[in-house]
Coordinates of C-alpha atoms (C1' of nucleotides) in Angstrom, one line a residue:
Chain A
X1181 CA -144.3 120.5 54.0
X1182 CA -146.8 122.0 56.4
X1183 CA -145.1 123.4 59.4
X1184 CA -147.1 121.4 61.9
X1185 CA -148.6 124.2 63.9
X1186 CA -152.1 124.1 62.3
X1187 CA -154.6 122.5 64.6
X1188 CA -156.6 119.6 63.5
X1189 CA -159.8 121.3 64.6
X1190 CA -161.9 118.9 62.5
X1191 CA -162.9 115.3 62.9
X1192 CA -165.5 115.9 65.6
X1193 CA -168.5 115.1 63.5
X1194 CA -167.9 112.0 61.4
X1195 CA -170.8 112.6 59.0
X1196 CA -169.9 116.2 58.3
X1197 CA -168.7 117.1 54.8
X1198 CA -164.9 116.9 55.4
X1199 CA -163.6 117.4 51.9
X1200 CA -165.1 120.9 52.0
X1201 CA -163.4 121.6 55.3
X1202 CA -160.1 120.2 54.1
X1203 CA -160.4 122.3 51.0
X1204 CA -161.0 125.5 52.9
X1205 CA -158.3 124.7 55.4
X1206 CA -155.7 124.1 52.7
X1207 CA -156.8 127.2 50.9
X1208 CA -156.4 129.2 54.0
X1209 CA -152.9 127.9 54.5
X1210 CA -151.9 128.9 51.0
X1211 CA -153.7 132.2 51.0
X1212 CA -152.1 133.2 54.3
X1213 CA -148.7 132.4 53.1
X1214 CA -148.2 129.6 55.6
X1215 CA -147.4 127.4 52.6
X1216 CA -145.2 129.6 50.5
X1217 CA -145.5 129.7 46.7
X1218 CA -143.7 126.9 44.9
X1219 CA -143.6 124.6 47.9
X1220 CA -144.3 120.9 47.6
X1221 CA -147.3 119.5 49.4
X1222 CA -146.9 116.0 50.7
X1223 CA -150.2 114.3 50.6
X1224 CA -149.5 111.9 53.4
X1225 CA -148.1 114.5 55.7
X1226 CA -151.0 116.8 55.1
X1227 CA -153.4 114.0 55.8
X1228 CA -151.7 113.2 59.1
X1229 CA -151.6 116.8 60.2
X1230 CA -155.3 117.2 59.4
X1231 CA -156.2 113.9 61.0
X1232 CA -157.8 112.5 57.8
X1233 CA -156.9 109.9 55.3
X1234 CA -155.1 110.8 52.0
X1235 CA -158.3 110.5 50.0
X1236 CA -160.1 113.6 51.1
X1237 CA -156.8 115.5 50.9
X1238 CA -156.3 114.4 47.3
X1239 CA -159.9 115.4 46.5
X1240 CA -159.3 118.9 48.0
X1241 CA -156.1 119.3 46.1
X1242 CA -157.9 118.4 42.8
X1243 CA -160.3 121.2 43.5
X1244 CA -157.5 123.7 44.4
X1245 CA -155.8 122.8 41.1
X1246 CA -158.8 123.9 39.1
X1247 CA -158.7 127.1 41.1
X1248 CA -155.1 127.6 40.1
X1249 CA -153.8 127.6 43.6
X1250 CA -151.7 124.4 43.1
X1251 CA -150.3 122.6 40.2
X1252 CA -150.1 118.8 39.8
X1253 CA -147.3 117.0 38.1
X1254 CA -148.8 113.6 37.3
X1255 CA -146.4 111.3 39.1
X1256 CA -144.5 113.8 41.1
X1257 CA -147.1 115.3 43.4
X1258 CA -148.6 118.7 44.1
X1259 CA -146.9 122.1 44.4
X1260 CA -148.3 125.5 45.2
X1261 CA -148.5 127.8 42.3
X1262 CA -145.4 129.9 41.7
X1263 CA -145.4 133.6 42.4
X1264 CA -146.7 135.8 39.6
X1265 CA -144.1 137.0 37.2
X1266 CA -143.9 140.6 36.2
X1267 CA -145.7 139.9 33.0
X1268 CA -148.4 138.0 34.7
X1269 CA -148.9 140.8 37.1
X1270 CA -149.4 143.3 34.3
X1271 CA -151.8 140.9 32.7
X1272 CA -153.8 140.7 35.9
X1273 CA -154.0 144.5 36.1
X1274 CA -155.1 144.6 32.5
X1275 CA -158.0 142.3 33.5
X1276 CA -158.7 144.5 36.6
X1277 CA -158.7 147.6 34.4
X1278 CA -161.4 146.0 32.3
X1279 CA -163.6 144.8 35.1
X1280 CA -163.3 147.1 38.0
X1281 CA -164.0 150.6 36.5
X1282 CA -167.1 149.2 34.9
X1283 CA -168.1 147.6 38.3
X1284 CA -167.5 150.9 40.0
X1285 CA -169.7 152.7 37.5
X1286 CA -172.4 150.1 38.0
X1287 CA -172.1 150.3 41.7
X1288 CA -172.6 154.1 41.5
X1289 CA -175.8 153.5 39.6
X1290 CA -177.2 150.8 41.8
X1291 CA -176.0 151.9 45.3
X1292 CA -178.6 152.0 48.0
X1293 CA -178.6 152.8 51.7
X1294 CA -177.4 149.4 52.8
X1295 CA -174.5 149.5 50.4
X1296 CA -173.4 152.9 51.4
X1297 CA -173.6 151.8 55.1
X1298 CA -171.4 148.9 54.2
X1299 CA -168.8 151.1 52.5
X1300 CA -168.8 153.5 55.5
X1301 CA -168.3 150.6 57.9
X1302 CA -165.4 149.3 55.8
X1303 CA -163.7 152.7 55.6
X1304 CA -164.2 153.2 59.3
X1305 CA -162.3 150.0 60.2
X1306 CA -159.0 151.8 59.2
X1307 CA -160.0 155.4 59.9
X1308 CA -158.6 155.6 63.4
X1309 CA -155.3 154.0 62.5
X1310 CA -153.5 156.3 60.1
X1311 CA -150.3 154.2 60.1
X1312 CA -148.6 151.4 61.9
X1313 CA -151.3 148.9 61.1
X1314 CA -150.9 145.2 61.8
X1315 CA -149.3 143.4 58.9
X1316 CA -151.9 142.3 56.3
X1317 CA -154.6 144.7 57.6
X1318 CA -154.3 146.9 54.6
X1319 CA -154.3 143.9 52.3
X1320 CA -157.4 142.6 53.9
X1321 CA -159.1 145.9 53.8
X1322 CA -158.3 146.4 50.1
X1323 CA -159.7 143.0 49.3
X1324 CA -162.9 143.6 51.2
X1325 CA -163.5 147.0 49.7
X1326 CA -163.0 145.9 46.1
X1327 CA -165.3 143.0 46.9
X1328 CA -167.9 145.4 48.1
X1329 CA -167.7 147.3 44.8
X1330 CA -168.4 144.1 42.9
X1331 CA -171.2 143.1 45.3
X1332 CA -172.9 146.5 44.8
X1333 CA -172.4 146.3 41.1
X1334 CA -174.7 143.3 41.2
X1335 CA -173.2 141.0 38.6
X1336 CA -172.4 137.8 40.6
X1337 CA -170.7 136.1 37.6
X1338 CA -168.2 138.9 37.3
X1339 CA -167.7 138.9 41.0
X1340 CA -166.8 135.3 41.0
X1341 CA -164.7 135.7 37.9
X1342 CA -162.6 138.3 39.6
X1343 CA -162.4 136.6 43.0
X1344 CA -160.9 133.6 41.2
X1345 CA -158.0 135.5 39.9
X1346 CA -157.6 137.9 42.7
X1347 CA -156.2 135.3 45.1
X1348 CA -153.0 135.3 43.1
X1349 CA -152.5 139.0 43.6
X1350 CA -153.2 138.5 47.3
X1351 CA -150.4 135.9 47.5
X1352 CA -148.1 138.2 45.6
X1353 CA -148.7 141.0 48.0
X1354 CA -148.1 138.8 51.0
X1355 CA -144.7 137.9 49.6
X1356 CA -143.8 141.5 48.9
X1357 CA -145.2 143.3 51.9
X1358 CA -145.3 147.0 51.6
X1359 CA -147.1 147.1 48.3
X1360 CA -149.5 149.6 49.9
X1361 CA -148.7 153.2 50.2
X1362 CA -150.5 156.1 51.9
X1363 CA -152.4 156.8 48.8
X1364 CA -154.4 153.6 48.9
X1365 CA -156.8 154.8 51.5
X1366 CA -157.3 158.2 49.9
X1367 CA -158.0 156.6 46.6
X1368 CA -160.5 154.3 48.2
X1369 CA -162.2 157.2 49.8
X1370 CA -162.4 158.9 46.4
X1371 CA -164.1 155.9 44.8
X1372 CA -166.6 155.5 47.6
X1373 CA -167.4 159.3 47.4
X1374 CA -168.2 159.0 43.7
X1375 CA -170.4 156.0 44.3
X1376 CA -172.2 157.8 47.1
X1377 CA -172.8 160.7 44.7
X1378 CA -174.2 158.4 42.1
X1379 CA -171.6 159.5 39.6
X1380 CA -170.8 156.5 37.5
X1381 CA -168.3 158.3 35.3
X1382 CA -166.3 159.7 38.2
X1383 CA -166.4 156.3 40.0
X1384 CA -165.0 154.6 37.0
X1385 CA -162.3 157.2 36.6
X1386 CA -161.4 157.1 40.3
X1387 CA -161.1 153.3 40.0
X1388 CA -158.9 153.6 36.9
X1389 CA -156.6 156.0 38.7
X1390 CA -156.5 153.8 41.7
X1391 CA -155.5 150.7 39.7
X1392 CA -152.9 152.7 37.8
X1393 CA -151.3 153.9 40.9
X1394 CA -151.6 150.5 42.5
X1395 CA -149.8 148.8 39.7
X1396 CA -147.0 151.3 40.0
X1397 CA -146.7 150.6 43.7
X1398 CA -146.6 146.8 43.2
X1399 CA -144.2 146.9 40.3
X1400 CA -142.0 149.2 42.4
X1401 CA -141.8 146.8 45.3
X1402 CA -141.1 144.0 42.9
X1403 CA -138.3 145.9 41.3
X1404 CA -136.9 146.8 44.7
X1405 CA -137.0 143.1 45.8
X1406 CA -135.2 142.1 42.6
Chain B
X54 CA -176.7 108.4 34.6
X55 CA -174.3 107.9 31.8
X56 CA -176.0 106.3 28.9
X57 CA -173.5 103.5 28.6
X58 CA -172.3 104.0 25.1
X59 CA -169.0 105.8 25.9
X60 CA -166.2 103.4 25.5
X61 CA -163.6 102.8 28.1
X62 CA -160.8 103.8 25.8
X63 CA -158.4 104.1 28.6
X64 CA -156.7 101.7 30.9
X65 CA -154.0 100.5 28.5
X66 CA -151.1 102.2 30.3
X67 CA -151.3 101.7 34.0
X68 CA -148.8 104.4 34.9
X69 CA -150.4 107.0 32.7
X70 CA -152.0 109.9 34.6
X71 CA -155.6 108.7 34.6
X72 CA -157.2 111.4 36.7
X73 CA -156.5 113.9 34.0
X74 CA -158.0 111.6 31.4
X75 CA -161.0 110.9 33.5
X76 CA -161.4 114.7 34.0
X77 CA -161.2 115.4 30.3
X78 CA -163.5 112.6 29.5
X79 CA -166.2 113.7 31.9
X80 CA -165.8 117.3 30.8
X81 CA -166.4 116.2 27.2
X82 CA -169.5 114.3 28.2
X83 CA -170.9 117.4 29.9
X84 CA -169.8 119.8 27.3
X85 CA -171.2 117.7 24.5
X86 CA -174.6 117.4 26.1
X87 CA -174.3 113.7 26.6
X88 CA -174.9 114.3 30.3
X89 CA -177.7 116.9 30.3
X90 CA -177.7 119.8 32.7
X91 CA -179.1 119.1 36.1
X92 CA -178.6 115.3 35.8
X93 CA -177.2 113.3 38.6
X94 CA -173.8 111.6 38.3
X95 CA -173.5 108.3 40.0
X96 CA -169.9 107.8 41.0
X97 CA -169.9 104.0 40.9
X98 CA -171.6 103.8 37.6
X99 CA -169.2 106.3 36.1
X100 CA -166.3 104.4 37.5
X101 CA -167.6 101.1 36.0
X102 CA -168.2 102.7 32.6
X103 CA -164.7 104.2 32.5
X104 CA -163.1 101.0 33.9
X105 CA -161.5 102.8 36.8
X106 CA -162.2 102.8 40.5
X107 CA -164.4 105.5 42.2
X108 CA -161.4 107.3 43.6
X109 CA -160.1 108.9 40.4
X110 CA -163.7 109.7 39.4
X111 CA -164.2 111.5 42.7
X112 CA -161.0 113.4 42.1
X113 CA -162.0 114.4 38.7
X114 CA -165.4 115.5 39.9
X115 CA -163.8 117.7 42.6
X116 CA -161.9 119.5 39.8
X117 CA -165.0 119.9 37.7
X118 CA -166.8 121.4 40.7
X119 CA -164.2 124.1 41.0
X120 CA -164.7 124.8 37.3
X121 CA -168.4 125.2 37.9
X122 CA -169.5 122.3 35.7
X123 CA -170.9 120.2 38.5
X124 CA -172.2 120.9 41.9
X125 CA -171.8 118.7 44.9
X126 CA -174.3 118.3 47.6
X127 CA -172.3 116.9 50.5
X128 CA -174.0 113.7 51.2
X129 CA -176.2 113.4 48.2
X130 CA -173.8 113.2 45.4
X131 CA -172.8 115.3 42.3
X132 CA -175.1 116.9 39.8
X133 CA -174.3 118.7 36.6
X134 CA -174.8 122.5 36.8
X135 CA -178.3 123.7 35.9
X136 CA -178.9 125.6 32.7
X137 CA -178.3 129.3 32.8
X138 CA -181.3 131.4 33.7
X139 CA -182.2 134.4 31.7
X140 CA -180.6 136.7 34.3
X141 CA -177.4 134.7 34.3
X142 CA -177.3 134.8 30.6
X143 CA -177.5 138.5 30.6
X144 CA -174.7 138.7 33.2
X145 CA -172.5 136.5 31.1
X146 CA -173.0 138.8 28.1
X147 CA -172.2 141.8 30.4
X148 CA -168.9 140.1 31.1
X149 CA -168.3 139.3 27.4
X150 CA -169.0 142.9 26.6
X151 CA -166.3 144.0 28.9
X152 CA -163.7 141.5 27.8
X153 CA -164.1 140.8 24.1
X154 CA -164.2 144.2 22.5
X155 CA -161.0 145.0 24.4
X156 CA -159.5 141.7 23.2
X157 CA -160.5 142.4 19.6
X158 CA -158.9 145.8 19.8
X159 CA -155.7 144.3 21.2
X160 CA -155.8 141.6 18.6
X161 CA -156.0 144.3 15.9
X162 CA -152.9 145.9 17.3
X163 CA -150.9 142.8 17.8
X164 CA -151.9 140.7 14.8
X165 CA -149.2 139.2 12.7
X166 CA -149.1 137.0 9.6
X167 CA -149.5 133.8 11.5
X168 CA -152.6 135.1 13.3
X169 CA -154.2 136.3 10.1
X170 CA -153.5 133.0 8.5
X171 CA -155.2 131.3 11.4
X172 CA -158.2 133.5 11.1
X173 CA -158.5 132.9 7.4
X174 CA -158.2 129.1 7.9
X175 CA -161.0 129.3 10.5
X176 CA -163.3 131.3 8.3
X177 CA -162.6 129.0 5.4
X178 CA -163.9 126.0 7.3
X179 CA -167.4 127.3 6.9
X180 CA -167.1 129.2 3.7
X181 CA -168.2 126.5 1.3
X182 CA -171.2 125.6 3.4
X183 CA -173.6 128.5 3.5
X184 CA -176.4 126.6 5.2
X185 CA -177.3 123.1 6.2
X186 CA -174.3 122.6 8.4
X187 CA -174.0 119.6 10.8
X188 CA -175.5 120.3 14.2
X189 CA -173.0 122.0 16.4
X190 CA -170.7 123.1 13.6
X191 CA -171.6 126.7 14.0
X192 CA -171.2 126.5 17.7
X193 CA -167.8 125.0 17.4
X194 CA -166.8 127.5 14.9
X195 CA -168.0 130.4 17.0
X196 CA -166.0 129.1 20.0
X197 CA -162.9 128.6 18.0
X198 CA -163.0 132.1 16.4
X199 CA -163.6 133.9 19.7
X200 CA -160.7 131.8 21.1
X201 CA -158.5 133.0 18.3
X202 CA -159.3 136.6 19.1
X203 CA -158.2 136.1 22.7
X204 CA -155.1 134.2 21.6
X205 CA -154.1 137.0 19.3
X206 CA -154.8 139.6 22.0
X207 CA -152.0 138.0 23.9
X208 CA -153.3 138.1 27.5
X209 CA -153.4 134.5 28.6
X210 CA -154.9 135.3 32.0
X211 CA -157.9 136.9 30.3
X212 CA -158.2 134.0 27.9
X213 CA -158.4 131.5 30.7
X214 CA -160.8 133.7 32.6
X215 CA -163.1 133.8 29.6
X216 CA -162.8 130.1 28.8
X217 CA -163.8 129.2 32.3
X218 CA -167.2 130.9 31.9
X219 CA -167.7 130.3 28.2
X220 CA -168.4 126.7 28.8
X221 CA -171.7 127.5 30.4
X222 CA -172.8 129.5 27.3
X223 CA -171.8 126.5 25.2
X224 CA -174.0 124.2 27.1
X225 CA -176.8 126.6 26.9
X226 CA -176.6 126.8 23.2
X227 CA -176.5 123.1 22.9
X228 CA -179.8 122.9 24.7
X229 CA -181.4 125.5 22.6
X230 CA -180.2 124.7 19.2
X231 CA -180.7 127.4 16.6
X232 CA -179.2 130.2 18.6
X233 CA -177.1 131.1 15.5
X234 CA -178.5 133.0 12.7
X235 CA -177.2 133.9 9.2
X236 CA -175.7 137.0 10.7
X237 CA -173.2 135.2 12.8
X238 CA -170.8 134.5 10.0
X239 CA -171.1 138.0 8.5
X240 CA -170.3 139.5 11.8
X241 CA -167.3 137.3 12.3
X242 CA -166.0 138.3 8.9
X243 CA -166.4 142.0 9.9
X244 CA -164.4 141.5 13.0
X245 CA -161.6 139.7 11.2
X246 CA -161.6 142.4 8.6
X247 CA -161.0 145.1 11.2
X248 CA -158.3 143.0 12.8
X249 CA -156.6 142.5 9.5
X250 CA -156.7 146.3 8.8
X251 CA -155.1 146.9 12.2
X252 CA -158.0 149.1 13.2
X253 CA -158.5 148.5 17.0
X254 CA -161.5 150.9 17.3
X255 CA -163.4 149.3 14.4
X256 CA -162.6 145.8 15.7
X257 CA -163.9 146.7 19.1
X258 CA -167.1 148.2 17.6
X259 CA -167.6 145.1 15.4
X260 CA -167.3 142.9 18.4
X261 CA -169.7 145.0 20.4
X262 CA -172.2 144.8 17.6
X263 CA -171.7 141.1 17.3
X264 CA -172.3 140.5 21.0
X265 CA -175.3 142.7 21.0
X266 CA -176.9 140.8 18.1
X267 CA -175.9 137.4 19.6
X268 CA -177.5 138.2 22.9
X269 CA -180.7 139.1 21.0
X270 CA -180.6 135.8 19.2
X271 CA -180.0 133.7 22.3
X272 CA -182.7 135.5 24.3
X273 CA -185.1 135.0 21.3
X274 CA -184.6 131.3 21.3
X275 CA -184.9 131.1 25.0
X276 CA -188.2 133.0 24.9
X277 CA -189.5 130.8 22.1
X278 CA -188.6 127.7 24.1
X279 CA -190.4 129.1 27.0
Chain C
dG1309 C1' -208.3 108.4 50.5
dT1310 C1' -204.4 110.8 52.7
dC1311 C1' -200.7 111.3 55.7
dA1312 C1' -197.2 109.8 58.8
dT1313 C1' -193.8 106.2 59.9
dT1314 C1' -190.7 102.6 59.4
dC1315 C1' -187.8 99.6 56.9
dG1316 C1' -184.7 98.5 53.1
dA1317 C1' -181.8 99.5 49.3
dA1318 C1' -178.8 102.5 47.1
dT1319 C1' -175.3 105.8 47.5
dC1320 C1' -171.8 108.4 49.4
dC1321 C1' -167.6 108.8 52.3
dT1322 C1' -163.4 107.4 54.5
dA1323 C1' -159.7 104.3 55.7
dT1324 C1' -156.3 100.9 54.6
dA1325 C1' -153.3 98.1 51.7
dG1326 C1' -150.6 97.0 47.6
dG1327 C1' -148.4 98.0 43.1
dA1328 C1' -145.9 101.3 40.1
dT1329 C1' -143.0 105.1 39.5
dT1330 C1' -139.8 108.6 40.7
dT1331 C1' -136.1 110.4 43.3
dC1332 C1' -132.1 110.4 46.1
dC1333 C1' -127.8 108.6 47.8
dG1334 C1' -123.9 105.7 47.7
dC1335 C1' -120.6 103.3 44.7
dC1336 C1' -117.7 102.4 41.0
dA1337 C1' -115.1 103.4 36.8
dT1338 C1' -112.6 106.6 34.2
Chain D
dA706 C1' -112.1 114.5 41.2
dT707 C1' -116.0 113.9 38.2
dG708 C1' -119.5 111.5 35.7
dG709 C1' -122.4 107.4 35.2
dC710 C1' -124.9 103.6 37.4
dG711 C1' -127.5 100.7 40.7
dG712 C1' -130.4 100.0 44.6
dA713 C1' -133.3 101.5 48.4
dA714 C1' -136.4 104.7 50.3
dA715 C1' -140.1 107.8 49.7
dT716 C1' -144.0 109.1 47.3
dC717 C1' -147.7 108.9 44.3
dC718 C1' -151.7 106.2 42.5
dT719 C1' -155.4 102.9 42.4
dA720 C1' -158.4 99.3 44.1
dT721 C1' -161.2 97.3 47.6
dA722 C1' -163.9 97.0 51.9
dG723 C1' -166.7 98.8 55.6
dG724 C1' -169.4 102.4 58.2
dA725 C1' -172.7 106.2 57.9
dT726 C1' -176.3 108.7 55.7
dT727 C1' -180.0 109.6 52.6
dC728 C1' -183.9 108.5 49.6
dG729 C1' -187.8 105.7 48.1
dA730 C1' -191.5 102.5 48.9
dA731 C1' -194.4 99.8 51.6
dT732 C1' -197.2 99.6 55.7
dG733 C1' -200.3 101.1 59.1
dA734 C1' -203.3 104.7 61.3
dC735 C1' -206.7 108.3 61.0

DNA sequence: GTCATTCGAATCCTATAGGATTTCCGCCAT
DNA sequence: ATGGCGGAAATCCTATAGGATTCGAATGAC
């Protein structure tokens, strides 16, 4: 339905590639929770609010559908993807458990000065604020840190593969705020420490433990909400 | 440029969901090699040959772009994705090595009568033909069998994740025919045998060995073509 | 002979209009 | 009062037309 508060900050350059912008814009709206899961998306309304014609919007939605962020019912319009069920959440963590420990180990093998500096910088962003962070800060930090692990691991195909599915977890966590406990940061520190020490086995183990605890936290909040 | 031999077998039912059909049609053309890697796709020509207007074609291409089958240069049109480089091929097999042994182990744990029957039926399709198979038969068999392993493993998220990247390997093998040796079938039999025996560890090991040998075969043909 | 420049054709991109389908609401019968 | 039915509004879907941009070839200069 598009609340109507999102500026139409495009349209200045007529020749600019608008479909890409519309795509990114809609993606941001979904990822930020502005368009809640399961909500219908009216093509004409969206086009009006973005000051474009329905055609680019339709094109962007087709792309988002292949990314799994929206679903299309042939003659009934588009809807955002429903929230992950408990089973789907467990499946997602099974996938993470396959990819991320291996990525952490690879990162420990391949890490260089630039990578370590990036890790330190990322950890420093939350170091001074032990608690009472703005909403979503921990979520964003978590996403960035895991992204750094994949980047350092050096397999771009795996990185993209993971990023494609990670967005669903992101949306899930937005809906059930508080899926992060105090342990999250400590576990991150432990992973980074193992990577800095070039200890692949310890990095993989730290990542496994982090994922295990993370799944417990997420399932806990889901059960509480239920 | 679309050779022009692909019939417009759609258009009978006006209300039918055509974008989906166009999407599947184009995907088939790319996956079958009818549109070679790196070729340009003219929207108007494609629309004419499919007897639809450019709009649904554009919509389908936007979806294919998110799947990684085509790339879009903003004001220069669409092109099919280039063939995998040697490094990308190795990255793909790294991903397979993470997902498929685990899937084989899971399949060995969860296999039931229906799954075993499906495996037998798949192996039987090539049993009578030891050699001199029609081109692409081995490739199709390989794809189906690995898909069966994932289906039996029971994690649909991982299945889709893999299917999304597998298509690139498929295209690669079409370009370098002969990436399958005599060993392929024997290795498949070994994997299925371990799954039938409910031996997860052996299934994973058989899959690892199969992937290792498969990578060697693929890299060999690539080196020979070079 | 080679390079830069200009002109033309082809192509992409967006907007608008019309047809087809679904959905929702009021109405009637039971 | 409840369930079935008919019509109108809303929405999706496709086609067509026009503007903007890019690519290729021909022309001219050095």
